[in-house]
Amino acid sequence: MLHLRVICPTERTEQVLGALASQRGATHIVVLRDVAVHPAGDMVEADVAREAANDVVDALNELGVAEDGGMTLVPVETVLSAAARKAERDVPGDPADSVVWEELLSRTREESTLNGLFVAFLTIACLLAAIGVVTDSQITIVGAMVVGPEFGPLAALAVALVRRDRRLRRRSILALAVGFPIAMGVTLAATFVVKFFGWMDVVSLESLHEVDFVYKVGPISFVVALLAGAAGMLALVSSKSAALVGVFISVTTVPAAGFAVVAAANGEWRIAGLSSLQLAVNLLGIVIACVLVLWVRTRADEEFEAALKGISRFVDEDDDADKDDADKSA
């Protein structure tokens, strides 16, 4: 379940309580009068089943709570309550399959922000990839895959496309469009320094055998990107962060960028082009897979809701028929 805390003006508290009371997935509703200082007002708390979180947030947004006050949603690990169990049973769906859009938007928005930390991690990842190329080391390439933070903006871009959030779309594109050139530029400068001091023994990248898979782009590269993107988005919406490590190791996004830089510095433009193509294929495949996962999950929820409404309507009609028969018998 999720714990909801609402700060609202005093004159709107009854509307908020009414909105929560009308939601079958909300329980443990508590109101504290005049305890909020900034913004001033009342505080309302409730525990909400994950399956009902979107409906609860939409109902509160219609009341303007986010503009005049505020809402906070945090996951609750353990709830011992018959009322909570009833709230979860009354709401259709399964908690593990529920996409809480505000939670997902908040998480991806944070991970797609262009800042010094994002650029630093991406630059370090590209440098590790370049070292892996120069030393023909698969382990170093895998390290670059894990360190790279590029999945955050890619997932955010997919969420922005599905939710039609222009601000998040601009934020994620900006992070990728600025972060990668900076990281690759620093890596290029470092590669030239290494070549100047004679620390780079590779005469031709064609002679590499351990890491040549990075620039060998093909249909399988796109399939791997699709599978990794799907797994990554499923991990995000289900909060199973452990699966993200496997996603990072599956794709050669950052290694392809590092390989392209080293190849360009070595004057091997064919390999640089293939590596750049590998980078593009991975970026595109991940975004497409993330969009498809979100679209399928949304459609599945809608169809499930429609099916339950149909069953409820059938049961209600059956109850009405039983009542009519009972009236006639009387």
JSON list of N, CA and C in Angstrom, two decimals, residues 78-114:
[
{"chain": "A", "resi": 78, "resn": "THR", "atom": "N", "xyz": [4.83, -2.56, 5.52]},
{"chain": "A", "resi": 78, "resn": "THR", "atom": "CA", "xyz": [4.02, -3.52, 6.29]},
{"chain": "A", "resi": 78, "resn": "THR", "atom": "C", "xyz": [2.79, -2.82, 6.84]},
{"chain": "A", "resi": 79, "resn": "VAL", "atom": "N", "xyz": [1.63, -3.41, 6.58]},
{"chain": "A", "resi": 79, "resn": "VAL", "atom": "CA", "xyz": [0.38, -2.90, 7.12]},
{"chain": "A", "resi": 79, "resn": "VAL", "atom": "C", "xyz": [-0.39, -4.07, 7.73]},
{"chain": "A", "resi": 80, "resn": "LEU", "atom": "N", "xyz": [-0.67, -4.01, 9.00]},
{"chain": "A", "resi": 80, "resn": "LEU", "atom": "CA", "xyz": [-1.44, -5.05, 9.69]},
{"chain": "A", "resi": 80, "resn": "LEU", "atom": "C", "xyz": [-2.81, -4.47, 10.00]},
{"chain": "A", "resi": 81, "resn": "SER", "atom": "N", "xyz": [-3.76, -4.77, 9.15]},
{"chain": "A", "resi": 81, "resn": "SER", "atom": "CA", "xyz": [-5.08, -4.17, 9.30]},
{"chain": "A", "resi": 81, "resn": "SER", "atom": "C", "xyz": [-6.10, -4.92, 8.45]},
{"chain": "A", "resi": 82, "resn": "ALA", "atom": "N", "xyz": [-7.23, -5.26, 9.06]},
{"chain": "A", "resi": 82, "resn": "ALA", "atom": "CA", "xyz": [-8.32, -5.87, 8.29]},
{"chain": "A", "resi": 82, "resn": "ALA", "atom": "C", "xyz": [-8.91, -4.87, 7.31]},
{"chain": "A", "resi": 83, "resn": "ALA", "atom": "N", "xyz": [-8.95, -3.59, 7.71]},
{"chain": "A", "resi": 83, "resn": "ALA", "atom": "CA", "xyz": [-9.48, -2.55, 6.82]},
{"chain": "A", "resi": 83, "resn": "ALA", "atom": "C", "xyz": [-8.59, -2.40, 5.58]},
{"chain": "A", "resi": 84, "resn": "ALA", "atom": "N", "xyz": [-7.27, -2.50, 5.77]},
{"chain": "A", "resi": 84, "resn": "ALA", "atom": "CA", "xyz": [-6.36, -2.40, 4.63]},
{"chain": "A", "resi": 84, "resn": "ALA", "atom": "C", "xyz": [-6.52, -3.59, 3.70]},
{"chain": "A", "resi": 85, "resn": "ARG", "atom": "N", "xyz": [-6.67, -4.79, 4.26]},
{"chain": "A", "resi": 85, "resn": "ARG", "atom": "CA", "xyz": [-6.87, -5.97, 3.42]},
{"chain": "A", "resi": 85, "resn": "ARG", "atom": "C", "xyz": [-8.17, -5.85, 2.63]},
{"chain": "A", "resi": 86, "resn": "LYS", "atom": "N", "xyz": [-9.21, -5.31, 3.27]},
{"chain": "A", "resi": 86, "resn": "LYS", "atom": "CA", "xyz": [-10.48, -5.13, 2.57]},
{"chain": "A", "resi": 86, "resn": "LYS", "atom": "C", "xyz": [-10.34, -4.11, 1.45]},
{"chain": "A", "resi": 87, "resn": "ALA", "atom": "N", "xyz": [-9.59, -3.03, 1.71]},
{"chain": "A", "resi": 87, "resn": "ALA", "atom": "CA", "xyz": [-9.39, -2.01, 0.67]},
{"chain": "A", "resi": 87, "resn": "ALA", "atom": "C", "xyz": [-8.68, -2.59, -0.53]},
{"chain": "A", "resi": 88, "resn": "GLU", "atom": "N", "xyz": [-7.70, -3.45, -0.29]},
{"chain": "A", "resi": 88, "resn": "GLU", "atom": "CA", "xyz": [-6.98, -4.08, -1.40]},
{"chain": "A", "resi": 88, "resn": "GLU", "atom": "C", "xyz": [-7.88, -5.06, -2.16]},
{"chain": "A", "resi": 89, "resn": "ARG", "atom": "N", "xyz": [-8.75, -5.78, -1.42]},
{"chain": "A", "resi": 89, "resn": "ARG", "atom": "CA", "xyz": [-9.65, -6.72, -2.10]},
{"chain": "A", "resi": 89, "resn": "ARG", "atom": "C", "xyz": [-10.72, -5.99, -2.91]},
{"chain": "A", "resi": 90, "resn": "ASP", "atom": "N", "xyz": [-11.16, -4.83, -2.43]},
{"chain": "A", "resi": 90, "resn": "ASP", "atom": "CA", "xyz": [-12.25, -4.11, -3.10]},
{"chain": "A", "resi": 90, "resn": "ASP", "atom": "C", "xyz": [-11.82, -3.46, -4.40]},
{"chain": "A", "resi": 91, "resn": "VAL", "atom": "N", "xyz": [-10.51, -3.28, -4.57]},
{"chain": "A", "resi": 91, "resn": "VAL", "atom": "CA", "xyz": [-10.02, -2.62, -5.79]},
{"chain": "A", "resi": 91, "resn": "VAL", "atom": "C", "xyz": [-9.54, -3.69, -6.76]},
{"chain": "A", "resi": 92, "resn": "PRO", "atom": "N", "xyz": [-10.00, -3.67, -8.01]},
{"chain": "A", "resi": 92, "resn": "PRO", "atom": "CA", "xyz": [-9.56, -4.68, -8.98]},
{"chain": "A", "resi": 92, "resn": "PRO", "atom": "C", "xyz": [-8.10, -4.54, -9.33]},
{"chain": "A", "resi": 93, "resn": "GLY", "atom": "N", "xyz": [-7.50, -5.67, -9.71]},
{"chain": "A", "resi": 93, "resn": "GLY", "atom": "CA", "xyz": [-6.10, -5.64, -10.13]},
{"chain": "A", "resi": 93, "resn": "GLY", "atom": "C", "xyz": [-5.19, -6.22, -9.06]},
{"chain": "A", "resi": 94, "resn": "ASP", "atom": "N", "xyz": [-3.92, -6.20, -9.39]},
{"chain": "A", "resi": 94, "resn": "ASP", "atom": "CA", "xyz": [-2.90, -6.73, -8.48]},
{"chain": "A", "resi": 94, "resn": "ASP", "atom": "C", "xyz": [-1.90, -5.61, -8.19]},
{"chain": "A", "resi": 95, "resn": "PRO", "atom": "N", "xyz": [-1.47, -5.46, -6.93]},
{"chain": "A", "resi": 95, "resn": "PRO", "atom": "CA", "xyz": [-0.52, -4.36, -6.61]},
{"chain": "A", "resi": 95, "resn": "PRO", "atom": "C", "xyz": [0.75, -4.39, -7.44]},
{"chain": "A", "resi": 96, "resn": "ALA", "atom": "N", "xyz": [1.27, -5.60, -7.73]},
{"chain": "A", "resi": 96, "resn": "ALA", "atom": "CA", "xyz": [2.51, -5.70, -8.50]},
{"chain": "A", "resi": 96, "resn": "ALA", "atom": "C", "xyz": [2.34, -5.23, -9.93]},
{"chain": "A", "resi": 97, "resn": "ASP", "atom": "N", "xyz": [1.11, -5.28, -10.45]},
{"chain": "A", "resi": 97, "resn": "ASP", "atom": "CA", "xyz": [0.86, -4.89, -11.84]},
{"chain": "A", "resi": 97, "resn": "ASP", "atom": "C", "xyz": [0.39, -3.45, -11.98]},
{"chain": "A", "resi": 98, "resn": "SER", "atom": "N", "xyz": [0.29, -2.74, -10.88]},
{"chain": "A", "resi": 98, "resn": "SER", "atom": "CA", "xyz": [-0.27, -1.39, -10.91]},
{"chain": "A", "resi": 98, "resn": "SER", "atom": "C", "xyz": [0.82, -0.36, -11.20]},
{"chain": "A", "resi": 99, "resn": "VAL", "atom": "N", "xyz": [0.56, 0.50, -12.18]},
{"chain": "A", "resi": 99, "resn": "VAL", "atom": "CA", "xyz": [1.46, 1.59, -12.52]},
{"chain": "A", "resi": 99, "resn": "VAL", "atom": "C", "xyz": [0.94, 2.87, -11.87]},
{"chain": "A", "resi": 100, "resn": "VAL", "atom": "N", "xyz": [1.64, 3.35, -10.87]},
{"chain": "A", "resi": 100, "resn": "VAL", "atom": "CA", "xyz": [1.27, 4.61, -10.22]},
{"chain": "A", "resi": 100, "resn": "VAL", "atom": "C", "xyz": [1.98, 5.72, -10.99]},
{"chain": "A", "resi": 101, "resn": "TRP", "atom": "N", "xyz": [1.23, 6.43, -11.81]},
{"chain": "A", "resi": 101, "resn": "TRP", "atom": "CA", "xyz": [1.84, 7.36, -12.77]},
{"chain": "A", "resi": 101, "resn": "TRP", "atom": "C", "xyz": [2.62, 8.48, -12.09]},
{"chain": "A", "resi": 102, "resn": "GLU", "atom": "N", "xyz": [2.08, 9.05, -11.05]},
{"chain": "A", "resi": 102, "resn": "GLU", "atom": "CA", "xyz": [2.79, 10.15, -10.38]},
{"chain": "A", "resi": 102, "resn": "GLU", "atom": "C", "xyz": [4.10, 9.66, -9.78]},
{"chain": "A", "resi": 103, "resn": "GLU", "atom": "N", "xyz": [4.10, 8.46, -9.25]},
{"chain": "A", "resi": 103, "resn": "GLU", "atom": "CA", "xyz": [5.32, 7.87, -8.69]},
{"chain": "A", "resi": 103, "resn": "GLU", "atom": "C", "xyz": [6.35, 7.65, -9.79]},
{"chain": "A", "resi": 104, "resn": "LEU", "atom": "N", "xyz": [5.90, 7.12, -10.93]},
{"chain": "A", "resi": 104, "resn": "LEU", "atom": "CA", "xyz": [6.80, 6.86, -12.05]},
{"chain": "A", "resi": 104, "resn": "LEU", "atom": "C", "xyz": [7.32, 8.15, -12.65]},
{"chain": "A", "resi": 105, "resn": "LEU", "atom": "N", "xyz": [6.45, 9.15, -12.78]},
{"chain": "A", "resi": 105, "resn": "LEU", "atom": "CA", "xyz": [6.88, 10.44, -13.31]},
{"chain": "A", "resi": 105, "resn": "LEU", "atom": "C", "xyz": [7.92, 11.09, -12.41]},
{"chain": "A", "resi": 106, "resn": "SER", "atom": "N", "xyz": [7.68, 11.01, -11.11]},
{"chain": "A", "resi": 106, "resn": "SER", "atom": "CA", "xyz": [8.63, 11.61, -10.16]},
{"chain": "A", "resi": 106, "resn": "SER", "atom": "C", "xyz": [9.98, 10.92, -10.23]},
{"chain": "A", "resi": 107, "resn": "ARG", "atom": "N", "xyz": [9.97, 9.58, -10.32]},
{"chain": "A", "resi": 107, "resn": "ARG", "atom": "CA", "xyz": [11.23, 8.83, -10.35]},
{"chain": "A", "resi": 107, "resn": "ARG", "atom": "C", "xyz": [12.01, 9.11, -11.63]},
{"chain": "A", "resi": 108, "resn": "THR", "atom": "N", "xyz": [11.34, 9.07, -12.77]},
{"chain": "A", "resi": 108, "resn": "THR", "atom": "CA", "xyz": [12.03, 9.29, -14.03]},
{"chain": "A", "resi": 108, "resn": "THR", "atom": "C", "xyz": [12.46, 10.74, -14.20]},
{"chain": "A", "resi": 109, "resn": "ARG", "atom": "N", "xyz": [11.68, 11.66, -13.64]},
{"chain": "A", "resi": 109, "resn": "ARG", "atom": "CA", "xyz": [12.05, 13.08, -13.72]},
{"chain": "A", "resi": 109, "resn": "ARG", "atom": "C", "xyz": [13.35, 13.33, -12.98]},
{"chain": "A", "resi": 110, "resn": "GLU", "atom": "N", "xyz": [13.51, 12.68, -11.85]},
{"chain": "A", "resi": 110, "resn": "GLU", "atom": "CA", "xyz": [14.74, 12.85, -11.06]},
{"chain": "A", "resi": 110, "resn": "GLU", "atom": "C", "xyz": [15.94, 12.25, -11.79]},
{"chain": "A", "resi": 111, "resn": "GLU", "atom": "N", "xyz": [15.75, 11.09, -12.42]},
{"chain": "A", "resi": 111, "resn": "GLU", "atom": "CA", "xyz": [16.86, 10.40, -13.06]},
{"chain": "A", "resi": 111, "resn": "GLU", "atom": "C", "xyz": [17.20, 10.96, -14.43]},
{"chain": "A", "resi": 112, "resn": "SER", "atom": "N", "xyz": [16.36, 11.86, -14.97]},
{"chain": "A", "resi": 112, "resn": "SER", "atom": "CA", "xyz": [16.62, 12.41, -16.30]},
{"chain": "A", "resi": 112, "resn": "SER", "atom": "C", "xyz": [17.11, 13.85, -16.26]},
{"chain": "A", "resi": 113, "resn": "THR", "atom": "N", "xyz": [17.42, 14.33, -15.08]},
{"chain": "A", "resi": 113, "resn": "THR", "atom": "CA", "xyz": [17.85, 15.72, -14.94]},
{"chain": "A", "resi": 113, "resn": "THR", "atom": "C", "xyz": [19.31, 15.87, -15.37]},
{"chain": "A", "resi": 114, "resn": "LEU", "atom": "N", "xyz": [19.55, 16.85, -16.23]},
{"chain": "A", "resi": 114, "resn": "LEU", "atom": "CA", "xyz": [20.92, 17.15, -16.64]},
{"chain": "A", "resi": 114, "resn": "LEU", "atom": "C", "xyz": [21.61, 17.94, -15.54]}
]
